[in-house]
């Protein structure tokens, strides 16, 4: 398939595909007329990349999964390097969840203090001229 069809089927743009190609994540073959050509394996690579990015993975973090698929594994997360990326991402997410819990507790505490005030202190008196 040509680049436009691959982009359409993968739900992305040709510009994105060219960018992935420049980063070495996607390898285009060239037809005799010079057009880029792709196959179903390329579509699987793109689907893997997009899924991981939807989960919050940076583009470079998808590389081990792409390499795993290229090595012939049926799933991109079947290789040790991919599993390492999953583990690092889980550690990162756990840290972010901890930070969010801390911020939430602080906001809840401030709300509790603010609602203890019997009358609003921020009312403005209107003046008429």
PDB file of C-alpha atoms in Angstrom:
ATOM      1  CA  UNK A   1       0.000   0.000   0.000  1.00  0.00           C
ATOM      2  CA  UNK A   2       1.112   3.573  -0.514  1.00  0.00           C
ATOM      3  CA  UNK A   3       1.673   6.159   2.196  1.00  0.00           C
ATOM      4  CA  UNK A   4      -1.774   7.757   1.906  1.00  0.00           C
ATOM      5  CA  UNK A   5      -3.573   4.460   2.358  1.00  0.00           C
ATOM      6  CA  UNK A   6      -1.376   3.485   5.303  1.00  0.00           C
ATOM      7  CA  UNK A   7      -2.012   6.861   6.955  1.00  0.00           C
ATOM      8  CA  UNK A   8      -5.763   6.502   6.457  1.00  0.00           C
ATOM      9  CA  UNK A   9      -5.864   2.938   7.799  1.00  0.00           C
ATOM     10  CA  UNK A  10      -3.692   3.858  10.776  1.00  0.00           C
ATOM     11  CA  UNK A  11      -5.712   6.983  11.552  1.00  0.00           C
ATOM     12  CA  UNK A  12      -2.789   9.356  11.158  1.00  0.00           C
ATOM     13  CA  UNK A  13      -1.257  11.666   8.564  1.00  0.00           C
ATOM     14  CA  UNK A  14       1.350  11.159   5.873  1.00  0.00           C
ATOM     15  CA  UNK A  15       3.420  13.826   7.605  1.00  0.00           C
ATOM     16  CA  UNK A  16       3.468  11.731  10.777  1.00  0.00           C
ATOM     17  CA  UNK A  17       4.512   8.661   8.807  1.00  0.00           C
ATOM     18  CA  UNK A  18       7.380  10.559   7.223  1.00  0.00           C
ATOM     19  CA  UNK A  19       8.435  11.743  10.673  1.00  0.00           C
ATOM     20  CA  UNK A  20       8.390   8.174  12.012  1.00  0.00           C
ATOM     21  CA  UNK A  21      10.449   7.168   9.002  1.00  0.00           C
ATOM     22  CA  UNK A  22      12.998   9.911   9.753  1.00  0.00           C
ATOM     23  CA  UNK A  23      13.230   8.612  13.328  1.00  0.00           C
ATOM     24  CA  UNK A  24      13.816   5.041  12.128  1.00  0.00           C
ATOM     25  CA  UNK A  25      10.550   3.672  13.516  1.00  0.00           C
ATOM     26  CA  UNK A  26       9.002   3.042  10.115  1.00  0.00           C
ATOM     27  CA  UNK A  27      10.859   1.706   7.096  1.00  0.00           C
ATOM     28  CA  UNK A  28       9.481   2.463   3.688  1.00  0.00           C
ATOM     29  CA  UNK A  29      10.312   0.434   0.670  1.00  0.00           C
ATOM     30  CA  UNK A  30      10.339   2.161  -2.695  1.00  0.00           C
ATOM     31  CA  UNK A  31       8.474   1.025  -5.764  1.00  0.00           C
ATOM     32  CA  UNK A  32      10.062   1.379  -9.199  1.00  0.00           C
ATOM     33  CA  UNK A  33       8.312   4.716  -9.600  1.00  0.00           C
ATOM     34  CA  UNK A  34       9.848   5.969  -6.313  1.00  0.00           C
ATOM     35  CA  UNK A  35       6.664   5.857  -4.257  1.00  0.00           C
ATOM     36  CA  UNK A  36       6.879   4.606  -0.706  1.00  0.00           C
ATOM     37  CA  UNK A  37       5.223   1.226  -0.204  1.00  0.00           C
ATOM     38  CA  UNK A  38       4.134  -0.474   2.997  1.00  0.00           C
ATOM     39  CA  UNK A  39       2.507  -3.712   4.082  1.00  0.00           C
ATOM     40  CA  UNK A  40       0.334  -5.072   6.888  1.00  0.00           C
ATOM     41  CA  UNK A  41       3.362  -5.440   9.179  1.00  0.00           C
ATOM     42  CA  UNK A  42       3.919  -1.696   8.906  1.00  0.00           C
ATOM     43  CA  UNK A  43       0.299  -1.125   9.853  1.00  0.00           C
ATOM     44  CA  UNK A  44       0.802  -3.325  12.954  1.00  0.00           C
ATOM     45  CA  UNK A  45       3.864  -1.258  13.903  1.00  0.00           C
ATOM     46  CA  UNK A  46       1.865   1.944  13.608  1.00  0.00           C
ATOM     47  CA  UNK A  47      -0.993   0.540  15.636  1.00  0.00           C
ATOM     48  CA  UNK A  48       1.483  -0.436  18.370  1.00  0.00           C
ATOM     49  CA  UNK A  49       3.040   3.040  18.358  1.00  0.00           C
ATOM     50  CA  UNK A  50      -0.335   4.790  18.461  1.00  0.00           C
ATOM     51  CA  UNK A  51      -1.647   2.597  21.268  1.00  0.00           C
ATOM     52  CA  UNK A  52       1.422   3.272  23.386  1.00  0.00           C
ATOM     53  CA  UNK A  53       1.233   6.994  22.691  1.00  0.00           C
ATOM     54  CA  UNK A  54      -2.443   6.967  23.691  1.00  0.00           C
ATOM     55  CA  UNK A  55      -1.242   5.495  27.014  1.00  0.00           C
ATOM     56  CA  UNK A  56       1.185   8.398  27.439  1.00  0.00           C
ATOM     57  CA  UNK A  57       4.401   6.840  26.162  1.00  0.00           C
ATOM     58  CA  UNK A  58       6.870   9.162  24.461  1.00  0.00           C
ATOM     59  CA  UNK A  59       7.693   8.305  20.861  1.00  0.00           C
ATOM     60  CA  UNK A  60      11.190   7.083  21.725  1.00  0.00           C
ATOM     61  CA  UNK A  61       9.739   4.784  24.389  1.00  0.00           C
ATOM     62  CA  UNK A  62       7.911   2.897  21.632  1.00  0.00           C
ATOM     63  CA  UNK A  63      11.161   1.849  19.932  1.00  0.00           C
ATOM     64  CA  UNK A  64      11.660  -1.433  21.887  1.00  0.00           C
ATOM     65  CA  UNK A  65       8.115  -2.493  21.000  1.00  0.00           C
ATOM     66  CA  UNK A  66       8.707  -1.736  17.309  1.00  0.00           C
ATOM     67  CA  UNK A  67      12.018  -3.610  17.405  1.00  0.00           C
ATOM     68  CA  UNK A  68      10.279  -6.568  19.036  1.00  0.00           C
ATOM     69  CA  UNK A  69       7.659  -6.722  16.280  1.00  0.00           C
ATOM     70  CA  UNK A  70      10.351  -6.410  13.631  1.00  0.00           C
ATOM     71  CA  UNK A  71      12.190  -9.325  15.233  1.00  0.00           C
ATOM     72  CA  UNK A  72       9.171 -11.474  14.379  1.00  0.00           C
ATOM     73  CA  UNK A  73       7.379 -11.608  17.715  1.00  0.00           C
ATOM     74  CA  UNK A  74       3.590 -11.633  17.425  1.00  0.00           C
ATOM     75  CA  UNK A  75       3.288  -8.852  20.030  1.00  0.00           C
ATOM     76  CA  UNK A  76       5.513  -5.864  20.617  1.00  0.00           C
ATOM     77  CA  UNK A  77       5.633  -6.456  24.340  1.00  0.00           C
ATOM     78  CA  UNK A  78       7.051  -9.972  24.132  1.00  0.00           C
ATOM     79  CA  UNK A  79      10.683  -8.839  24.491  1.00  0.00           C
ATOM     80  CA  UNK A  80      12.649  -7.991  27.652  1.00  0.00           C
ATOM     81  CA  UNK A  81      13.359  -4.423  26.509  1.00  0.00           C
ATOM     82  CA  UNK A  82       9.631  -3.789  26.062  1.00  0.00           C
ATOM     83  CA  UNK A  83       8.898  -5.161  29.519  1.00  0.00           C
ATOM     84  CA  UNK A  84      11.546  -2.820  30.957  1.00  0.00           C
ATOM     85  CA  UNK A  85       9.781   0.139  29.354  1.00  0.00           C
ATOM     86  CA  UNK A  86       6.464  -1.007  30.862  1.00  0.00           C
ATOM     87  CA  UNK A  87       8.100  -1.227  34.293  1.00  0.00           C
ATOM     88  CA  UNK A  88       9.619   2.256  34.016  1.00  0.00           C
ATOM     89  CA  UNK A  89       6.283   3.681  32.874  1.00  0.00           C
ATOM     90  CA  UNK A  90       4.486   2.072  35.817  1.00  0.00           C
ATOM     91  CA  UNK A  91       7.031   3.603  38.219  1.00  0.00           C
ATOM     92  CA  UNK A  92       6.507   6.983  36.558  1.00  0.00           C
ATOM     93  CA  UNK A  93       2.723   6.671  36.785  1.00  0.00           C
ATOM     94  CA  UNK A  94       2.905   5.614  40.444  1.00  0.00           C
ATOM     95  CA  UNK A  95       4.950   8.751  41.171  1.00  0.00           C
ATOM     96  CA  UNK A  96       2.431  10.953  39.381  1.00  0.00           C
ATOM     97  CA  UNK A  97      -0.464   9.316  41.205  1.00  0.00           C
ATOM     98  CA  UNK A  98       1.307  10.005  44.507  1.00  0.00           C
ATOM     99  CA  UNK A  99       1.774  13.656  43.561  1.00  0.00           C
ATOM    100  CA  UNK A 100      -1.870  13.972  42.553  1.00  0.00           C
ATOM    101  CA  UNK A 101      -3.019  12.417  45.836  1.00  0.00           C
ATOM    102  CA  UNK A 102      -0.914  14.933  47.732  1.00  0.00           C
ATOM    103  CA  UNK A 103      -2.304  17.870  45.756  1.00  0.00           C
ATOM    104  CA  UNK A 104      -5.831  16.546  46.197  1.00  0.00           C
ATOM    105  CA  UNK A 105      -5.380  16.290  49.956  1.00  0.00           C
ATOM    106  CA  UNK A 106      -4.106  19.882  50.086  1.00  0.00           C
ATOM    107  CA  UNK A 107      -7.027  21.185  48.011  1.00  0.00           C
ATOM    108  CA  UNK A 108      -9.509  19.272  50.197  1.00  0.00           C
ATOM    109  CA  UNK A 109      -7.921  20.714  53.347  1.00  0.00           C
ATOM    110  CA  UNK A 110      -8.151  24.257  51.979  1.00  0.00           C
ATOM    111  CA  UNK A 111     -11.759  23.709  50.984  1.00  0.00           C
ATOM    112  CA  UNK A 112     -12.575  22.475  54.490  1.00  0.00           C
ATOM    113  CA  UNK A 113     -10.964  25.575  56.026  1.00  0.00           C
ATOM    114  CA  UNK A 114     -12.703  27.895  53.603  1.00  0.00           C
ATOM    115  CA  UNK A 115     -16.139  26.456  54.334  1.00  0.00           C
ATOM    116  CA  UNK A 116     -15.705  26.858  58.102  1.00  0.00           C
ATOM    117  CA  UNK A 117     -16.065  30.641  57.753  1.00  0.00           C
ATOM    118  CA  UNK A 118     -19.654  31.533  58.756  1.00  0.00           C
ATOM    119  CA  UNK A 119     -20.168  34.320  56.218  1.00  0.00           C
ATOM    120  CA  UNK A 120     -18.448  34.978  52.962  1.00  0.00           C
ATOM    121  CA  UNK A 121     -15.651  37.479  53.403  1.00  0.00           C
ATOM    122  CA  UNK A 122     -15.336  38.317  49.752  1.00  0.00           C
ATOM    123  CA  UNK A 123     -18.621  40.110  49.137  1.00  0.00           C
ATOM    124  CA  UNK A 124     -18.219  43.497  47.527  1.00  0.00           C
ATOM    125  CA  UNK A 125     -20.557  46.328  48.358  1.00  0.00           C
ATOM    126  CA  UNK A 126     -22.010  48.030  45.369  1.00  0.00           C
ATOM    127  CA  UNK A 127     -21.846  51.755  45.380  1.00  0.00           C
ATOM    128  CA  UNK A 128     -24.225  53.950  43.488  1.00  0.00           C
ATOM    129  CA  UNK A 129     -23.136  57.254  42.126  1.00  0.00           C
TER     130      UNK A 129
END
